[in-house]
mmCIF file of C-alpha atoms in Angstrom:
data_model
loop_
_atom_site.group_PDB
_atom_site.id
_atom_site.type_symbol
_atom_site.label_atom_id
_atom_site.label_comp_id
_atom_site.label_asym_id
_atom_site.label_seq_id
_atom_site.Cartn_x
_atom_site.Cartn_y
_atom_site.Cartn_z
ATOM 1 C CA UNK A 9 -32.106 21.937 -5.622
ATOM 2 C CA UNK A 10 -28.962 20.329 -3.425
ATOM 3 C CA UNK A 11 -25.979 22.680 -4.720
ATOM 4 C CA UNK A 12 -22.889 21.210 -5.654
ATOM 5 C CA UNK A 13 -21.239 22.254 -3.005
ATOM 6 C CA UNK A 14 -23.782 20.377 -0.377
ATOM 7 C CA UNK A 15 -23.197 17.490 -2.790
ATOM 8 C CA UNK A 16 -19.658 16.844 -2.412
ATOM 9 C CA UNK A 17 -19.624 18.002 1.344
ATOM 10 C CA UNK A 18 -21.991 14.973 1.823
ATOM 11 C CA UNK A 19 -19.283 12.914 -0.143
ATOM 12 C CA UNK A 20 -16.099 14.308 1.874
ATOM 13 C CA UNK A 21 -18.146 12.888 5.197
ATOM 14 C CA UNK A 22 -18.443 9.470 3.758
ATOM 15 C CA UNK A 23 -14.843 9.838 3.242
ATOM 16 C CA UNK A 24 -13.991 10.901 6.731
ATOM 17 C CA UNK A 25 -16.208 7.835 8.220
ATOM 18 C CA UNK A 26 -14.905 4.923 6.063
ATOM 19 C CA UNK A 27 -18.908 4.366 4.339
ATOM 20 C CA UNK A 28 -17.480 3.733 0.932
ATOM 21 C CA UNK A 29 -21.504 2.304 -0.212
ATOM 22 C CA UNK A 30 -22.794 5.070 0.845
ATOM 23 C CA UNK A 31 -20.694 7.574 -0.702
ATOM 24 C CA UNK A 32 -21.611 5.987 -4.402
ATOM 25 C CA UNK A 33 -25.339 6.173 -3.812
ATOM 26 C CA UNK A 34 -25.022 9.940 -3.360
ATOM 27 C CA UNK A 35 -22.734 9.685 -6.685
ATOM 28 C CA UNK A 36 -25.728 8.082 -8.278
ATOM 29 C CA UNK A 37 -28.171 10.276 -7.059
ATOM 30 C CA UNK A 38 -26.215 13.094 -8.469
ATOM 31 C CA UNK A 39 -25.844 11.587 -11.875
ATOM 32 C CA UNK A 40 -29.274 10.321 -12.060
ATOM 33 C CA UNK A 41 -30.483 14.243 -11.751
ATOM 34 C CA UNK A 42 -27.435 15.545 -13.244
ATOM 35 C CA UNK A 43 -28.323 19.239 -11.049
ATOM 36 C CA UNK A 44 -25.848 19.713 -11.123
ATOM 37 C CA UNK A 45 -23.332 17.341 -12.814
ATOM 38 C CA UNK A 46 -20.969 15.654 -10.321
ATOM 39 C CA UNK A 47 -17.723 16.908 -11.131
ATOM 40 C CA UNK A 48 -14.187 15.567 -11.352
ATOM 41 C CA UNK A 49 -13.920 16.207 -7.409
ATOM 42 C CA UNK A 50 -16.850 14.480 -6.628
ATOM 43 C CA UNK A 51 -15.578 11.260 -8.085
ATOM 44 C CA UNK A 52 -12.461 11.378 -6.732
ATOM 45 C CA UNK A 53 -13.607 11.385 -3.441
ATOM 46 C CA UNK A 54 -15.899 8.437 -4.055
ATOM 47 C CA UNK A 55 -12.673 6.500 -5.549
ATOM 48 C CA UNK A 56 -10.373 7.587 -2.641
ATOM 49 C CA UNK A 57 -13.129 6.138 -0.328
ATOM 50 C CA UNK A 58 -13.317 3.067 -2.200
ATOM 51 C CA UNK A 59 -9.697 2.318 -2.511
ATOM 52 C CA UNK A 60 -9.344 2.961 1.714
ATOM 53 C CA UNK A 61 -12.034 0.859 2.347
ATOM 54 C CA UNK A 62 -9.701 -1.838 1.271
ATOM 55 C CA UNK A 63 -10.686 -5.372 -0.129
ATOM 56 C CA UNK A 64 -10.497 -6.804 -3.828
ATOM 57 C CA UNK A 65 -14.177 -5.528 -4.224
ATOM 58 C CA UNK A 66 -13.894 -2.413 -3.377
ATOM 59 C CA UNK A 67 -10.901 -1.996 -5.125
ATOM 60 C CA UNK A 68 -13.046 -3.074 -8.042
ATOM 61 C CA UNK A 69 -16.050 -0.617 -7.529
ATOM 62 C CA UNK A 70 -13.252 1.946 -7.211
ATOM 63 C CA UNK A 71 -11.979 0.943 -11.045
ATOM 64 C CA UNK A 72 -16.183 0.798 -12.024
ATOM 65 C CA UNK A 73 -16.364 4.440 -10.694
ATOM 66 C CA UNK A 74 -12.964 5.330 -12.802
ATOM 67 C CA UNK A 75 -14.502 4.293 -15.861
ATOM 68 C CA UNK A 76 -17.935 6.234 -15.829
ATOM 69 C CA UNK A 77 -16.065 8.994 -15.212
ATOM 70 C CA UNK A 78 -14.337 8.788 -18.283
ATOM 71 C CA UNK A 79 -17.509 7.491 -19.919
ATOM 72 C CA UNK A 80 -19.133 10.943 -18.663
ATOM 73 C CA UNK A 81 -16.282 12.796 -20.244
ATOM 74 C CA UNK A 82 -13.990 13.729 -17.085
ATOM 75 C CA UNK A 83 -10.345 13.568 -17.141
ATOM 76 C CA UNK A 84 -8.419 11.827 -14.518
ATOM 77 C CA UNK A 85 -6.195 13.469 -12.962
ATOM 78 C CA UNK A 86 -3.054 12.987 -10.421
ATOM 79 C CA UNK A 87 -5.393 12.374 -7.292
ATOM 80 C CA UNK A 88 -7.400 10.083 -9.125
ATOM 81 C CA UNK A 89 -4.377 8.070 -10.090
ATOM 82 C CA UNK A 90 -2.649 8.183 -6.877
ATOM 83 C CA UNK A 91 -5.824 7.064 -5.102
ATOM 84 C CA UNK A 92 -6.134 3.956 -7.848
ATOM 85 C CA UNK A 93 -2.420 3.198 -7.236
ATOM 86 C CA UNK A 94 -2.524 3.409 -3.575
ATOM 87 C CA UNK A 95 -5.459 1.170 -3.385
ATOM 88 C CA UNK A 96 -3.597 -1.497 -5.530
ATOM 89 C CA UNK A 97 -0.406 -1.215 -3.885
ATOM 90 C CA UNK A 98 -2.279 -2.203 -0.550
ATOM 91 C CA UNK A 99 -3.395 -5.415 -2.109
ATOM 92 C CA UNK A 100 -0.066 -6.221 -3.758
ATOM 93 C CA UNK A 101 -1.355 -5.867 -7.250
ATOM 94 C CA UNK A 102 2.070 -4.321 -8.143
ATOM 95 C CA UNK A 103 1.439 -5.277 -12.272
ATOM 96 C CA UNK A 104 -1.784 -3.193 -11.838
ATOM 97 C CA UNK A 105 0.024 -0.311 -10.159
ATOM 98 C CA UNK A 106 2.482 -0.017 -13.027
ATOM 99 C CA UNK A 107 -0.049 -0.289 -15.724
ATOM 100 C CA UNK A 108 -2.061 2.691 -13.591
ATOM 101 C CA UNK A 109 1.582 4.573 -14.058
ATOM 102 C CA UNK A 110 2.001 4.133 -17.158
ATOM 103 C CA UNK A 111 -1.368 5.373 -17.992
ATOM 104 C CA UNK A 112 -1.020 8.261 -15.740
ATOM 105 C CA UNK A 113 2.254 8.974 -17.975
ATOM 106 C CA UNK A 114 0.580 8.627 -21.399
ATOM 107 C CA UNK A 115 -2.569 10.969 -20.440
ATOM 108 C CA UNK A 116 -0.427 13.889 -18.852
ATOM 109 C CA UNK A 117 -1.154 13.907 -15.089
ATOM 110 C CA UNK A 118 2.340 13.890 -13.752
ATOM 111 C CA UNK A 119 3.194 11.986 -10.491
ATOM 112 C CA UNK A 120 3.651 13.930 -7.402
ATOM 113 C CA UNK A 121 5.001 12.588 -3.924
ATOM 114 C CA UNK A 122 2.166 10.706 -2.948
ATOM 115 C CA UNK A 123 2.510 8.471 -6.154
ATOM 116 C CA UNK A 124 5.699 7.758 -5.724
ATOM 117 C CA UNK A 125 5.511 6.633 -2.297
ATOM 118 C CA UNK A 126 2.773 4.681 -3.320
ATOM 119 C CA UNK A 127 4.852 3.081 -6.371
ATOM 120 C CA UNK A 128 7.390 2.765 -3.939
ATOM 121 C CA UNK A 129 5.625 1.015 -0.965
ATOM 122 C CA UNK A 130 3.844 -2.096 -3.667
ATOM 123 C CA UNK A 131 7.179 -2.698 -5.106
ATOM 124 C CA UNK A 132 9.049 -3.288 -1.730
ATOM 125 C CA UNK A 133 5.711 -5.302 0.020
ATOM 126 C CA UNK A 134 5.998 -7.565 -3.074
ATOM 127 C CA UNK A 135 9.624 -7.942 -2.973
ATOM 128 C CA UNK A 136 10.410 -6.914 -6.367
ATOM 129 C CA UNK A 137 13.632 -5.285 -4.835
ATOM 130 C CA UNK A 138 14.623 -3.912 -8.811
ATOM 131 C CA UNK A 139 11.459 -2.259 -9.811
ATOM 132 C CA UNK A 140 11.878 -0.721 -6.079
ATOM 133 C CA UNK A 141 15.498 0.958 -7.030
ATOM 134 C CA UNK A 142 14.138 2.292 -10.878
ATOM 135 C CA UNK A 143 11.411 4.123 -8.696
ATOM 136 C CA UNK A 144 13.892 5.826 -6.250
ATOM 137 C CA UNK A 145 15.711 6.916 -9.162
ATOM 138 C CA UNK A 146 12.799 8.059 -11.222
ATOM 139 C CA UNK A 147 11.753 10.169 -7.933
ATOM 140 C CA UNK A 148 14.921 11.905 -7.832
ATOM 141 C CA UNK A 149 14.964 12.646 -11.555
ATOM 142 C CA UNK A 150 11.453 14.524 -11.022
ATOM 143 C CA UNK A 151 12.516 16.593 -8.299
ATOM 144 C CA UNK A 152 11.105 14.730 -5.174
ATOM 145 C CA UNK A 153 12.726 14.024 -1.941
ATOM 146 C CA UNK A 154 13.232 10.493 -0.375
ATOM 147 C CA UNK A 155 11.556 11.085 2.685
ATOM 148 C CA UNK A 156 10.771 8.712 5.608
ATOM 149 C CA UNK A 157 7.375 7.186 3.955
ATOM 150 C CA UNK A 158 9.292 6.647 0.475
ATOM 151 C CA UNK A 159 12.264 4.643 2.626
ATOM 152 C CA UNK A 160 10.263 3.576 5.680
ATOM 153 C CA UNK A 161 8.221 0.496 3.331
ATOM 154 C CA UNK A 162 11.567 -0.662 1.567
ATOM 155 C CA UNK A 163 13.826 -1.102 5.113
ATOM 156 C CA UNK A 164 10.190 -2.761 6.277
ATOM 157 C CA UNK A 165 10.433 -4.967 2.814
ATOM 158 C CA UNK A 166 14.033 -5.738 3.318
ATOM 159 C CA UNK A 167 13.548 -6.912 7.182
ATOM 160 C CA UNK A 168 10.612 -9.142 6.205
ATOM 161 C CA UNK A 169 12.298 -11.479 3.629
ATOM 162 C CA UNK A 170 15.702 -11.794 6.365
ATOM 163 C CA UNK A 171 17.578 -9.619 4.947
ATOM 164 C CA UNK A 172 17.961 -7.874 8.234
ATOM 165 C CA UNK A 173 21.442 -6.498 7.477
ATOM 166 C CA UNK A 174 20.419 -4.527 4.489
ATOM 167 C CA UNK A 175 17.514 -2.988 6.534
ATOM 168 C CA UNK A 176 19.839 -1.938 9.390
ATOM 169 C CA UNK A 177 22.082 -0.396 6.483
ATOM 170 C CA UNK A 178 19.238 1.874 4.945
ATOM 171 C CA UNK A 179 18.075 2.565 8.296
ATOM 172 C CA UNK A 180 21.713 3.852 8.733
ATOM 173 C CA UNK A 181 21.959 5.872 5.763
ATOM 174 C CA UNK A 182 18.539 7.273 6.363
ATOM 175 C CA UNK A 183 19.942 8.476 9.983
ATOM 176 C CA UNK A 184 23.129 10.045 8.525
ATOM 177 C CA UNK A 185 21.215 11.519 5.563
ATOM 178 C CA UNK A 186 18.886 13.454 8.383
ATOM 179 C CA UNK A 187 15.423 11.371 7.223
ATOM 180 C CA UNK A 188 13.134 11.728 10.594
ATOM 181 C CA UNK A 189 13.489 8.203 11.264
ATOM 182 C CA UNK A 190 10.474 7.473 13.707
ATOM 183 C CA UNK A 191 9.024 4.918 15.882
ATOM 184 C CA UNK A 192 7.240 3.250 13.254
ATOM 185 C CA UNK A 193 10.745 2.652 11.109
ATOM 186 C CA UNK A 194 11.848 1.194 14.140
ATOM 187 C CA UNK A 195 8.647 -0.847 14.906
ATOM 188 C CA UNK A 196 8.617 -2.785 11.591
ATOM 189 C CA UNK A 197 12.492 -4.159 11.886
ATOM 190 C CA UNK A 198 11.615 -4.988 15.314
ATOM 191 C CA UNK A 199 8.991 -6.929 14.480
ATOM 192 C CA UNK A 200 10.849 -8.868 11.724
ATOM 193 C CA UNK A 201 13.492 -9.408 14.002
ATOM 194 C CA UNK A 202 10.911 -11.279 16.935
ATOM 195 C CA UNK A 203 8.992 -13.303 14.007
ATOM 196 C CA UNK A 204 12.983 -14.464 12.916
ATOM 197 C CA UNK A 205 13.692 -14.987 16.652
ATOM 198 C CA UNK A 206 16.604 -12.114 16.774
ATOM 199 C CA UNK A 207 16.458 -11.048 19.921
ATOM 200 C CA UNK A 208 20.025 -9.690 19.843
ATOM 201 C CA UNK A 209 19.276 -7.568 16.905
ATOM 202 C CA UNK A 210 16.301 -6.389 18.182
ATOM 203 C CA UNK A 211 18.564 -5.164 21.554
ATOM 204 C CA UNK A 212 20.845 -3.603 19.463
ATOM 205 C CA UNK A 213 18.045 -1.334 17.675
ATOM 206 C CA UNK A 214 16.541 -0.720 21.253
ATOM 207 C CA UNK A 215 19.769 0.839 21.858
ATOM 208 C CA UNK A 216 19.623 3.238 18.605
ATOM 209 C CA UNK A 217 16.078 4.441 19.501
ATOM 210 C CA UNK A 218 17.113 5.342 22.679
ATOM 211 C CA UNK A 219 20.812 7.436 21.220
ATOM 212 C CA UNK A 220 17.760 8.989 19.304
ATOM 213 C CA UNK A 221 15.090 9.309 22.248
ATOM 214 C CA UNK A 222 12.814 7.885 20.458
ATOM 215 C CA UNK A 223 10.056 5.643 22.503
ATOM 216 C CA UNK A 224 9.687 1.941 21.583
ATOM 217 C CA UNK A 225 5.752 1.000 22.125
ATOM 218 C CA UNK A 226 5.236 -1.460 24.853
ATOM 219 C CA UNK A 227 3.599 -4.347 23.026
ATOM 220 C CA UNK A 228 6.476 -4.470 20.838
ATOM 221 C CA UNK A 229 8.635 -4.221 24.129
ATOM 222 C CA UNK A 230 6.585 -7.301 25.510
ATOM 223 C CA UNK A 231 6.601 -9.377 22.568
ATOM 224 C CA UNK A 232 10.600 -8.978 22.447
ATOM 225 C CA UNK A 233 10.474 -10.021 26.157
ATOM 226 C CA UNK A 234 9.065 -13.290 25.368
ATOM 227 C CA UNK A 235 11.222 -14.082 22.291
ATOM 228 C CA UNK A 236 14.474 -14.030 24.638
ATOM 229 C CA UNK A 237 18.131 -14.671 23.508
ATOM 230 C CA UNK A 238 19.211 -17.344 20.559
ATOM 231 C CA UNK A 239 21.404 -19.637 19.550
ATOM 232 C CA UNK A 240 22.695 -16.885 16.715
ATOM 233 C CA UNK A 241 23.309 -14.085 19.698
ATOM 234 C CA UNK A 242 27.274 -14.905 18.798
ATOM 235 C CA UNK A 243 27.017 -15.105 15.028
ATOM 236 C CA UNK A 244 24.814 -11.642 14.975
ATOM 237 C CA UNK A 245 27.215 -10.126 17.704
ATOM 238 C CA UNK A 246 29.605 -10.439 14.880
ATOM 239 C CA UNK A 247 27.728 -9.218 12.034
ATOM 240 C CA UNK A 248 26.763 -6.112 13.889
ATOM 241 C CA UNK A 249 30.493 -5.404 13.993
ATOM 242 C CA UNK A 250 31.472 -6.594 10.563
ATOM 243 C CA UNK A 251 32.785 -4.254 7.591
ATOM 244 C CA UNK A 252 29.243 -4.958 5.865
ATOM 245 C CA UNK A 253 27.500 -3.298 8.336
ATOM 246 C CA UNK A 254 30.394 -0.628 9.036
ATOM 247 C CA UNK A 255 30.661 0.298 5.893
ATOM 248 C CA UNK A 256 27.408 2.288 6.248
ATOM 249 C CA UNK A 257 29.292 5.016 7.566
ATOM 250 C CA UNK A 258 32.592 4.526 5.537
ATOM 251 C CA UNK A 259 32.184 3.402 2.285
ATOM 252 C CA UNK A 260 28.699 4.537 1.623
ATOM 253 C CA UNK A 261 29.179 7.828 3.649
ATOM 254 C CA UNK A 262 30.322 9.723 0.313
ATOM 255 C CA UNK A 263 27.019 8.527 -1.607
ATOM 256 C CA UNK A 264 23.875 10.114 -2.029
ATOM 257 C CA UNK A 265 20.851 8.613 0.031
ATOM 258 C CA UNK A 266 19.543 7.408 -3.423
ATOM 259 C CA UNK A 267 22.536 5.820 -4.588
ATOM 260 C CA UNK A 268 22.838 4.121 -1.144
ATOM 261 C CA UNK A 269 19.211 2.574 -1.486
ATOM 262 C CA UNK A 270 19.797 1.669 -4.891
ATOM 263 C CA UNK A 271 22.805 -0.427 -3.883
ATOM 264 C CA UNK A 272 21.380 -1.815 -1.037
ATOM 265 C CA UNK A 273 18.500 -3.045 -3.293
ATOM 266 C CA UNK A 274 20.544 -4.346 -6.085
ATOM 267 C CA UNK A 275 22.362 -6.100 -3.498
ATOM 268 C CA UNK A 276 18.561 -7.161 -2.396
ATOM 269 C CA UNK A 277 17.960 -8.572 -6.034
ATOM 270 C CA UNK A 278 21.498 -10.629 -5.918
ATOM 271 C CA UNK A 279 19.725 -12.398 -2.803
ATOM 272 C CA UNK A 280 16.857 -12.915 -3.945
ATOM 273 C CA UNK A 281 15.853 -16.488 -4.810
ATOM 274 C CA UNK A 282 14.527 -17.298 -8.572
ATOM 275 C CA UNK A 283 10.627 -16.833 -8.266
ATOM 276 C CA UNK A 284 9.012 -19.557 -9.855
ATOM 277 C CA UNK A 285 7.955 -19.406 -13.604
ATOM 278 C CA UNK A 286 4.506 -17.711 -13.395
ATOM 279 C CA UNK A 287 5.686 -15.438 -10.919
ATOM 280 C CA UNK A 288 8.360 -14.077 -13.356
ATOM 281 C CA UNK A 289 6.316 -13.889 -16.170
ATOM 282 C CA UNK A 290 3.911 -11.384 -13.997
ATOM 283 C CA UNK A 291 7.083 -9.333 -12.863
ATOM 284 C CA UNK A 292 8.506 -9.130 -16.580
ATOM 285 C CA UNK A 293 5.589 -7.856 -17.500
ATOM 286 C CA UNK A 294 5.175 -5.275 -15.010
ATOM 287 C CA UNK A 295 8.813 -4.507 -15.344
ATOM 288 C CA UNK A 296 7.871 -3.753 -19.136
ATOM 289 C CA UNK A 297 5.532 -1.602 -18.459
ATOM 290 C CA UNK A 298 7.246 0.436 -16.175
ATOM 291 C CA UNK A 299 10.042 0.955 -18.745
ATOM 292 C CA UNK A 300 9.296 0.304 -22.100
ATOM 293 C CA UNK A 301 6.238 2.481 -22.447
ATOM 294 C CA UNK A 302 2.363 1.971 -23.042
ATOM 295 C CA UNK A 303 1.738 -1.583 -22.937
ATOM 296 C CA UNK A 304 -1.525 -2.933 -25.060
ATOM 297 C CA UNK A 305 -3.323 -6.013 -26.116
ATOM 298 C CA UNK A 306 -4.784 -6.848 -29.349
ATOM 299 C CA UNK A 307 -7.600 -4.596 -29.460
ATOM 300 C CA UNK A 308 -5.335 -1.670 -28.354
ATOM 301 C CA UNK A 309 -6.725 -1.833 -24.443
ATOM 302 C CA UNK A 310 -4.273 -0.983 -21.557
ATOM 303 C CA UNK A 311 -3.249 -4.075 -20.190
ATOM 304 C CA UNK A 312 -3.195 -5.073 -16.199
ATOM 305 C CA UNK A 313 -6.097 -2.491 -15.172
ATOM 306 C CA UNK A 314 -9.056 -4.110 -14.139
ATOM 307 C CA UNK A 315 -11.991 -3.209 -16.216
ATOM 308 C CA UNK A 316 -16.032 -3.834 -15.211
ATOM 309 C CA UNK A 317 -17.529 -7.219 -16.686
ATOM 310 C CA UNK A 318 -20.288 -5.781 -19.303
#
């Protein structure tokens, strides 16, 4: 008889090399002979490989795996969750992600770090800039730090869309508020800044990594090379200098880090054009759910999480 032990140590290698298949035929096996029973470890493993394995079908053998656990009688529990959400929040599924939460919230497991990062990291990629700034204030109400993988996604977020000036500003604040701010905070601005053809305010930020010795990588180095200067090198000369950007160490200087992001965002949302119709009926939703409690349909079904076709 394989012990339980052997069992799940065959499962945590599947994890460790990225063969998501094969990790839920040795799930199978072990239900099929049920000696032992898999256990609530075994199946998180399978999910976490699932969800890293990335792809719309995985993702959905991941949710097939959640619900015969449940159907076997095993609890989820926060690492299941955060593994679900994670996996959604890499595909941009951000209505999903909040209908996972607001599970999670209903059936006890409460959120640690890793969830919120996770929550945090969908709802900048997708752009919804106000769902962002309720999670960084539901993270500080539960104890947890902003730390430089809640913040790095959102200043990443805010670059993407042009607003270049807010990410400088919460790349400020997350300087002055002692955040490790690292090469890959840096590397995602920079990157927005070549695709937008700012040269000038990718030379500025070359400057702050090196004030804080930290080493640009070279093919972000050579891809700045061949962008070169712009017409806007005058216009962003003066908006590097302006009281908008200043006021990062004056006016916001006396705020928490939270309160800093959160009005950085809201100024975000201000900016932010009108999605179009369907678009806002998906957020609303989502926004719902991550506010106004449990969310069901008709027959009294969580709404948002996909389920397997029967």
């Amino acid at each position: 008889m394989t012990s339980l032990k052997v069992w799940n140590k065959l499962i945590f290698e599947c994890q460790d090399k990225r063969a998501p298949c094969k990790a839920v035929r040795l799930l199978e096996s072990m239900i099929l002979q049920w000696n032992p029973p898999p256990t609530l470890v075994s199946f998180n493993a399978v999910i976490d490989t699932r969800t890293k394995a990335g792809g719309y079908m995985y993702m959905q053998l991941a949710f097939l795996v959640f619900w015969n656990m449940q159907c076997l009688g095993l609890q989820p529990n926060v690492v299941t969750f955060t593994s679900l959400i994670s996996g959604c929040g890499k595909e941009g599924q951000l209505s999903t992600v909040l209908s996972l939460f607001d599970q999670m919230q209903f059936e006890g497991p409460a959120p640690n770090q890793l969830t919120y990062n996770a929550l945090i990291h969908v709802s900048a990629k997708v752009g919804h800039f106000l769902c962002a700034a309720s999670i960084i204030n539901s993270i500080q109400s539960a104890g947890y730090v902003l730390e430089t993988r809640t913040l790095t996604p959102v200043v990443h977020a805010l670059a993407d869309v042009g607003f270049l000036d807010l990410a400088l500003q919460g790349l400020r604040c997350m300087m002055m508020s002692g955040i490790d701010v690292n090469v890959a905070t840096f590397d995602g601005i920079l990157w927005s800044c070549i695709r937008q053809k700012r040269a000038d305010i990718a030379s500025h930020l070359l400057q702050e990594m090196r004030a804080h010795q930290v080493r640009p990588r070279q093919g972000t180095v050579n891809a700045l090379g061949r962008v070169g200067s712009n017409a806007e090198h005058h216009e962003s000369a003066q908006f590097l200098k302006s009281a908008d950007f200043i006021s990062t160490d004056t006016n916001m200087s006396c705020m928490s880090l939270a309160d800093n992001f959160q009005k950085i965002l809201l100024v975000a949302v201000q900016r932010s054009p009108m999605p179009h119709a369907e678009e806002t009926n998906d957020m609303l939703t989502a926004w719902e759910i991550f506010t106004a409690g449990t969310l069901t349909n008709p027959q009294g079904q969580l709404t948002g999480v996909m389920t397997p076709a029967v």
